Amino acid sequence: MVMVSEIDLFNLEDPNSIIRKVVGDDELIDISELAQRRVQIPVGYEIKELSIENGESKEISSLVEDEIKKFVNEGYPDNIYTPIYEAILNAYQHGNKRDPDKKVRFAYHLGESHLDILIEDEGTILNSTFVPFILKHRESDVKSKYIDFYKFARKEKPKANNGTGTSFMHAYMDEINYYLGEHGLMVHMVKNKN
């Protein structure tokens, strides 16, 4: 017997759903071709341009260590490091395609009630399977279940990638949005002060 929910035409997990068919399978989307206004890092944000050579955890940690300490000292949880690390790693690996000549911009504004973080890469190409993956995060409680991108997309997982970085970002932050930045994809993350 087939459960009705299993054949829902808008089921994001079903590779045969309308959503998956509309965005295509493994199509490349150049976000610079979208009729979107490019978002600039606002005035008043602290900005750090990161040059990443190999994307190792120690390298990224050393680049943002002082800022993480500042956030923790202001009352944000220690795990604030995780979504920042994952966003920077994703920008380096997927946006900049591991090109050490491309920069990752890490910008933040430490407010009274929340922390705004912007991570921008220099890439404009997204795989279409990322679209339903993000929609799935927006519709479900990922704080209780991490979603592996490669399992979700039914792709072979690369050896150097776990596919859970975006899920960690959504789990640890209170709000996440994606924009076309001046240089590439910009991820905006918000953490409310509890």
PDB file of C-alpha atoms in Angstrom:
ATOM      1  CA  MET A   1       0.000   0.000   0.000  1.00  0.00           C
ATOM      2  CA  VAL A   2       1.362   3.429  -0.928  1.00  0.00           C
ATOM      3  CA  MET A   3       1.122   6.175   1.666  1.00  0.00           C
ATOM      4  CA  VAL A   4      -0.426   9.342   0.260  1.00  0.00           C
ATOM      5  CA  SER A   5       2.486  11.457   1.540  1.00  0.00           C
ATOM      6  CA  GLU A   6       4.916   9.338  -0.489  1.00  0.00           C
ATOM      7  CA  ILE A   7       3.346  10.401  -3.788  1.00  0.00           C
ATOM      8  CA  ASP A   8       2.874  14.091  -3.000  1.00  0.00           C
ATOM      9  CA  LEU A   9       3.846  15.970  -6.145  1.00  0.00           C
ATOM     10  CA  PHE A  10       5.684  18.582  -4.062  1.00  0.00           C
ATOM     11  CA  ASN A  11       7.623  16.138  -1.856  1.00  0.00           C
ATOM     12  CA  LEU A  12      11.112  17.638  -1.802  1.00  0.00           C
ATOM     13  CA  GLU A  13      12.754  14.316  -0.983  1.00  0.00           C
ATOM     14  CA  ASP A  14      11.284  12.553  -4.025  1.00  0.00           C
ATOM     15  CA  PRO A  15      13.564  12.899  -7.062  1.00  0.00           C
ATOM     16  CA  ASN A  16      10.445  12.474  -9.246  1.00  0.00           C
ATOM     17  CA  SER A  17       8.528  15.369  -7.649  1.00  0.00           C
ATOM     18  CA  ILE A  18       7.533  18.537  -9.486  1.00  0.00           C
ATOM     19  CA  ILE A  19      10.091  20.584  -7.537  1.00  0.00           C
ATOM     20  CA  ARG A  20      12.931  18.297  -8.556  1.00  0.00           C
ATOM     21  CA  LYS A  21      11.765  18.229 -12.185  1.00  0.00           C
ATOM     22  CA  VAL A  22      11.355  22.013 -12.395  1.00  0.00           C
ATOM     23  CA  VAL A  23      14.853  22.763 -11.147  1.00  0.00           C
ATOM     24  CA  GLY A  24      16.317  19.889 -13.099  1.00  0.00           C
ATOM     25  CA  ASP A  25      18.811  17.331 -12.008  1.00  0.00           C
ATOM     26  CA  ASP A  26      22.428  18.433 -11.926  1.00  0.00           C
ATOM     27  CA  GLU A  27      21.817  21.532 -13.985  1.00  0.00           C
ATOM     28  CA  LEU A  28      24.087  24.472 -13.290  1.00  0.00           C
ATOM     29  CA  ILE A  29      22.500  27.800 -12.424  1.00  0.00           C
ATOM     30  CA  ASP A  30      24.519  30.980 -12.895  1.00  0.00           C
ATOM     31  CA  ILE A  31      23.078  33.298 -10.247  1.00  0.00           C
ATOM     32  CA  SER A  32      24.791  36.300 -11.867  1.00  0.00           C
ATOM     33  CA  GLU A  33      22.292  35.933 -14.738  1.00  0.00           C
ATOM     34  CA  LEU A  34      19.301  36.393 -12.421  1.00  0.00           C
ATOM     35  CA  ALA A  35      17.506  39.726 -12.493  1.00  0.00           C
ATOM     36  CA  GLN A  36      18.440  40.314  -8.873  1.00  0.00           C
ATOM     37  CA  ARG A  37      20.019  43.362  -7.336  1.00  0.00           C
ATOM     38  CA  ARG A  38      23.447  42.589  -5.922  1.00  0.00           C
ATOM     39  CA  VAL A  39      23.619  42.895  -2.152  1.00  0.00           C
ATOM     40  CA  GLN A  40      26.513  44.828  -0.645  1.00  0.00           C
ATOM     41  CA  ILE A  41      27.961  44.325   2.797  1.00  0.00           C
ATOM     42  CA  PRO A  42      26.341  47.127   4.818  1.00  0.00           C
ATOM     43  CA  VAL A  43      28.309  50.060   6.177  1.00  0.00           C
ATOM     44  CA  GLY A  44      29.251  49.483   9.809  1.00  0.00           C
ATOM     45  CA  TYR A  45      29.981  45.773   9.442  1.00  0.00           C
ATOM     46  CA  GLU A  46      33.422  44.462  10.346  1.00  0.00           C
ATOM     47  CA  ILE A  47      34.852  42.877   7.190  1.00  0.00           C
ATOM     48  CA  LYS A  48      37.637  40.357   6.895  1.00  0.00           C
ATOM     49  CA  GLU A  49      38.863  39.052   3.532  1.00  0.00           C
ATOM     50  CA  LEU A  50      40.050  35.494   3.912  1.00  0.00           C
ATOM     51  CA  SER A  51      42.684  33.895   1.712  1.00  0.00           C
ATOM     52  CA  ILE A  52      42.309  30.154   2.083  1.00  0.00           C
ATOM     53  CA  GLU A  53      45.055  27.873   0.813  1.00  0.00           C
ATOM     54  CA  ASN A  54      43.810  24.362   1.608  1.00  0.00           C
ATOM     55  CA  GLY A  55      40.512  24.602   3.515  1.00  0.00           C
ATOM     56  CA  GLU A  56      41.701  22.590   6.496  1.00  0.00           C
ATOM     57  CA  SER A  57      39.904  23.083   9.797  1.00  0.00           C
ATOM     58  CA  LYS A  58      42.990  24.551  11.520  1.00  0.00           C
ATOM     59  CA  GLU A  59      43.508  27.064   8.734  1.00  0.00           C
ATOM     60  CA  ILE A  60      39.917  28.355   8.838  1.00  0.00           C
ATOM     61  CA  SER A  61      39.912  28.346  12.658  1.00  0.00           C
ATOM     62  CA  SER A  62      43.023  30.508  12.785  1.00  0.00           C
ATOM     63  CA  LEU A  63      41.474  33.022  10.366  1.00  0.00           C
ATOM     64  CA  VAL A  64      38.351  33.637  12.508  1.00  0.00           C
ATOM     65  CA  GLU A  65      39.616  32.757  15.998  1.00  0.00           C
ATOM     66  CA  ASP A  66      39.588  36.325  17.373  1.00  0.00           C
ATOM     67  CA  GLU A  67      36.056  37.008  16.123  1.00  0.00           C
ATOM     68  CA  ILE A  68      34.712  33.760  17.612  1.00  0.00           C
ATOM     69  CA  LYS A  69      36.220  34.678  20.996  1.00  0.00           C
ATOM     70  CA  LYS A  70      34.587  38.110  20.740  1.00  0.00           C
ATOM     71  CA  PHE A  71      31.162  36.539  20.012  1.00  0.00           C
ATOM     72  CA  VAL A  72      31.462  34.098  22.924  1.00  0.00           C
ATOM     73  CA  ASN A  73      32.566  36.917  25.259  1.00  0.00           C
ATOM     74  CA  GLU A  74      29.419  38.824  24.214  1.00  0.00           C
ATOM     75  CA  GLY A  75      27.222  35.935  25.371  1.00  0.00           C
ATOM     76  CA  TYR A  76      26.818  33.828  22.228  1.00  0.00           C
ATOM     77  CA  PRO A  77      27.247  30.055  22.596  1.00  0.00           C
ATOM     78  CA  ASP A  78      30.559  28.335  21.867  1.00  0.00           C
ATOM     79  CA  ASN A  79      28.902  26.464  19.011  1.00  0.00           C
ATOM     80  CA  ILE A  80      28.647  29.748  17.053  1.00  0.00           C
ATOM     81  CA  TYR A  81      31.932  28.580  15.517  1.00  0.00           C
ATOM     82  CA  THR A  82      30.274  25.636  13.733  1.00  0.00           C
ATOM     83  CA  PRO A  83      27.943  27.495  11.328  1.00  0.00           C
ATOM     84  CA  ILE A  84      30.596  30.138  10.619  1.00  0.00           C
ATOM     85  CA  TYR A  85      33.204  27.474   9.866  1.00  0.00           C
ATOM     86  CA  GLU A  86      30.774  25.519   7.663  1.00  0.00           C
ATOM     87  CA  ALA A  87      29.707  28.624   5.706  1.00  0.00           C
ATOM     88  CA  ILE A  88      33.341  29.602   5.090  1.00  0.00           C
ATOM     89  CA  LEU A  89      34.268  26.045   4.119  1.00  0.00           C
ATOM     90  CA  ASN A  90      31.292  25.841   1.726  1.00  0.00           C
ATOM     91  CA  ALA A  91      32.286  29.194   0.185  1.00  0.00           C
ATOM     92  CA  TYR A  92      35.845  27.950  -0.341  1.00  0.00           C
ATOM     93  CA  GLN A  93      34.937  24.450  -1.592  1.00  0.00           C
ATOM     94  CA  HIS A  94      31.786  25.032  -3.619  1.00  0.00           C
ATOM     95  CA  GLY A  95      31.740  28.747  -4.461  1.00  0.00           C
ATOM     96  CA  ASN A  96      35.429  29.374  -5.053  1.00  0.00           C
ATOM     97  CA  LYS A  97      36.073  25.793  -6.234  1.00  0.00           C
ATOM     98  CA  ARG A  98      39.112  25.592  -3.913  1.00  0.00           C
ATOM     99  CA  ASP A  99      40.867  28.348  -5.857  1.00  0.00           C
ATOM    100  CA  PRO A 100      43.376  29.934  -3.412  1.00  0.00           C
ATOM    101  CA  ASP A 101      43.405  33.128  -5.514  1.00  0.00           C
ATOM    102  CA  LYS A 102      39.725  33.749  -4.751  1.00  0.00           C
ATOM    103  CA  LYS A 103      38.718  35.385  -1.469  1.00  0.00           C
ATOM    104  CA  VAL A 104      35.990  34.594   1.027  1.00  0.00           C
ATOM    105  CA  ARG A 105      34.549  37.658   2.742  1.00  0.00           C
ATOM    106  CA  PHE A 106      33.539  37.248   6.373  1.00  0.00           C
ATOM    107  CA  ALA A 107      31.555  40.229   7.649  1.00  0.00           C
ATOM    108  CA  TYR A 108      29.616  40.692  10.850  1.00  0.00           C
ATOM    109  CA  HIS A 109      27.707  43.159  12.962  1.00  0.00           C
ATOM    110  CA  LEU A 110      27.470  42.524  16.679  1.00  0.00           C
ATOM    111  CA  GLY A 111      24.204  44.104  17.823  1.00  0.00           C
ATOM    112  CA  GLU A 112      22.480  44.347  21.202  1.00  0.00           C
ATOM    113  CA  SER A 113      20.039  41.507  20.534  1.00  0.00           C
ATOM    114  CA  HIS A 114      21.550  39.536  17.672  1.00  0.00           C
ATOM    115  CA  LEU A 115      24.629  38.785  15.618  1.00  0.00           C
ATOM    116  CA  ASP A 116      24.510  39.264  11.828  1.00  0.00           C
ATOM    117  CA  ILE A 117      27.041  37.290   9.815  1.00  0.00           C
ATOM    118  CA  LEU A 118      27.674  37.500   6.082  1.00  0.00           C
ATOM    119  CA  ILE A 119      29.867  35.044   4.188  1.00  0.00           C
ATOM    120  CA  GLU A 120      30.484  35.802   0.514  1.00  0.00           C
ATOM    121  CA  ASP A 121      32.425  33.795  -2.035  1.00  0.00           C
ATOM    122  CA  GLU A 122      33.534  34.642  -5.575  1.00  0.00           C
ATOM    123  CA  GLY A 123      31.484  31.985  -7.318  1.00  0.00           C
ATOM    124  CA  THR A 124      28.152  32.372  -9.071  1.00  0.00           C
ATOM    125  CA  ILE A 125      27.383  28.800 -10.159  1.00  0.00           C
ATOM    126  CA  LEU A 126      24.967  26.670  -8.130  1.00  0.00           C
ATOM    127  CA  ASN A 127      23.969  23.094  -8.782  1.00  0.00           C
ATOM    128  CA  SER A 128      20.185  22.955  -9.221  1.00  0.00           C
ATOM    129  CA  THR A 129      19.870  20.173  -6.625  1.00  0.00           C
ATOM    130  CA  PHE A 130      20.831  22.773  -4.007  1.00  0.00           C
ATOM    131  CA  VAL A 131      17.446  24.506  -4.534  1.00  0.00           C
ATOM    132  CA  PRO A 132      15.193  21.735  -3.143  1.00  0.00           C
ATOM    133  CA  PHE A 133      17.834  21.028  -0.487  1.00  0.00           C
ATOM    134  CA  ILE A 134      17.503  24.582   0.875  1.00  0.00           C
ATOM    135  CA  LEU A 135      13.708  24.449   0.577  1.00  0.00           C
ATOM    136  CA  LYS A 136      13.755  21.235   2.621  1.00  0.00           C
ATOM    137  CA  HIS A 137      15.722  23.001   5.356  1.00  0.00           C
ATOM    138  CA  ARG A 138      13.243  25.849   5.381  1.00  0.00           C
ATOM    139  CA  GLU A 139      10.236  23.551   5.736  1.00  0.00           C
ATOM    140  CA  SER A 140      11.486  21.083   8.319  1.00  0.00           C
ATOM    141  CA  ASP A 141      12.997  20.866  11.764  1.00  0.00           C
ATOM    142  CA  VAL A 142      16.632  20.231  10.843  1.00  0.00           C
ATOM    143  CA  LYS A 143      17.686  20.878  14.420  1.00  0.00           C
ATOM    144  CA  SER A 144      16.588  17.330  15.219  1.00  0.00           C
ATOM    145  CA  LYS A 145      17.785  15.692  11.981  1.00  0.00           C
ATOM    146  CA  TYR A 146      20.799  16.613   9.880  1.00  0.00           C
ATOM    147  CA  ILE A 147      20.305  16.186   6.167  1.00  0.00           C
ATOM    148  CA  ASP A 148      23.211  14.872   4.118  1.00  0.00           C
ATOM    149  CA  PHE A 149      23.261  16.772   0.811  1.00  0.00           C
ATOM    150  CA  TYR A 150      24.730  13.871  -1.134  1.00  0.00           C
ATOM    151  CA  LYS A 151      22.165  11.415   0.179  1.00  0.00           C
ATOM    152  CA  PHE A 152      19.369  13.941  -0.463  1.00  0.00           C
ATOM    153  CA  ALA A 153      20.622  14.605  -4.019  1.00  0.00           C
ATOM    154  CA  ARG A 154      21.352  10.910  -4.591  1.00  0.00           C
ATOM    155  CA  LYS A 155      24.942  11.709  -5.529  1.00  0.00           C
ATOM    156  CA  GLU A 156      28.158   9.951  -4.701  1.00  0.00           C
ATOM    157  CA  LYS A 157      29.781  11.591  -1.698  1.00  0.00           C
ATOM    158  CA  PRO A 158      33.308  12.937  -2.296  1.00  0.00           C
ATOM    159  CA  LYS A 159      35.954  11.679   0.123  1.00  0.00           C
ATOM    160  CA  ALA A 160      36.764  15.180   1.402  1.00  0.00           C
ATOM    161  CA  ASN A 161      33.170  16.269   2.022  1.00  0.00           C
ATOM    162  CA  ASN A 162      30.519  15.130   4.494  1.00  0.00           C
ATOM    163  CA  GLY A 163      27.575  16.980   2.938  1.00  0.00           C
ATOM    164  CA  THR A 164      26.191  18.162   6.293  1.00  0.00           C
ATOM    165  CA  GLY A 165      27.648  21.692   6.510  1.00  0.00           C
ATOM    166  CA  THR A 166      24.498  23.443   5.334  1.00  0.00           C
ATOM    167  CA  SER A 167      22.431  21.426   7.822  1.00  0.00           C
ATOM    168  CA  PHE A 168      24.752  22.498  10.644  1.00  0.00           C
ATOM    169  CA  MET A 169      24.378  26.123   9.562  1.00  0.00           C
ATOM    170  CA  HIS A 170      20.589  25.874   9.631  1.00  0.00           C
ATOM    171  CA  ALA A 171      20.609  23.978  12.934  1.00  0.00           C
ATOM    172  CA  TYR A 172      22.771  26.436  14.872  1.00  0.00           C
ATOM    173  CA  MET A 173      21.514  29.740  13.461  1.00  0.00           C
ATOM    174  CA  ASP A 174      18.111  31.358  13.914  1.00  0.00           C
ATOM    175  CA  GLU A 175      17.804  32.627  10.359  1.00  0.00           C
ATOM    176  CA  ILE A 176      19.611  31.992   7.075  1.00  0.00           C
ATOM    177  CA  ASN A 177      19.107  33.693   3.720  1.00  0.00           C
ATOM    178  CA  TYR A 178      21.021  33.553   0.448  1.00  0.00           C
ATOM    179  CA  TYR A 179      21.712  36.542  -1.814  1.00  0.00           C
ATOM    180  CA  LEU A 180      23.588  37.504  -4.935  1.00  0.00           C
ATOM    181  CA  GLY A 181      26.472  39.495  -3.490  1.00  0.00           C
ATOM    182  CA  GLU A 182      28.891  41.862  -5.190  1.00  0.00           C
ATOM    183  CA  HIS A 183      31.329  39.018  -5.888  1.00  0.00           C
ATOM    184  CA  GLY A 184      29.263  35.825  -5.709  1.00  0.00           C
ATOM    185  CA  LEU A 185      26.889  33.950  -3.422  1.00  0.00           C
ATOM    186  CA  MET A 186      26.303  35.641  -0.065  1.00  0.00           C
ATOM    187  CA  VAL A 187      24.984  33.743   2.943  1.00  0.00           C
ATOM    188  CA  HIS A 188      23.360  35.859   5.664  1.00  0.00           C
ATOM    189  CA  MET A 189      23.099  34.165   9.059  1.00  0.00           C
ATOM    190  CA  VAL A 190      21.457  35.594  12.170  1.00  0.00           C
ATOM    191  CA  LYS A 191      21.935  34.377  15.739  1.00  0.00           C
ATOM    192  CA  ASN A 192      19.654  35.882  18.368  1.00  0.00           C
ATOM    193  CA  LYS A 193      21.061  36.507  21.807  1.00  0.00           C
ATOM    194  CA  ASN A 194      19.268  34.235  24.271  1.00  0.00           C
TER     195      ASN A 194
END
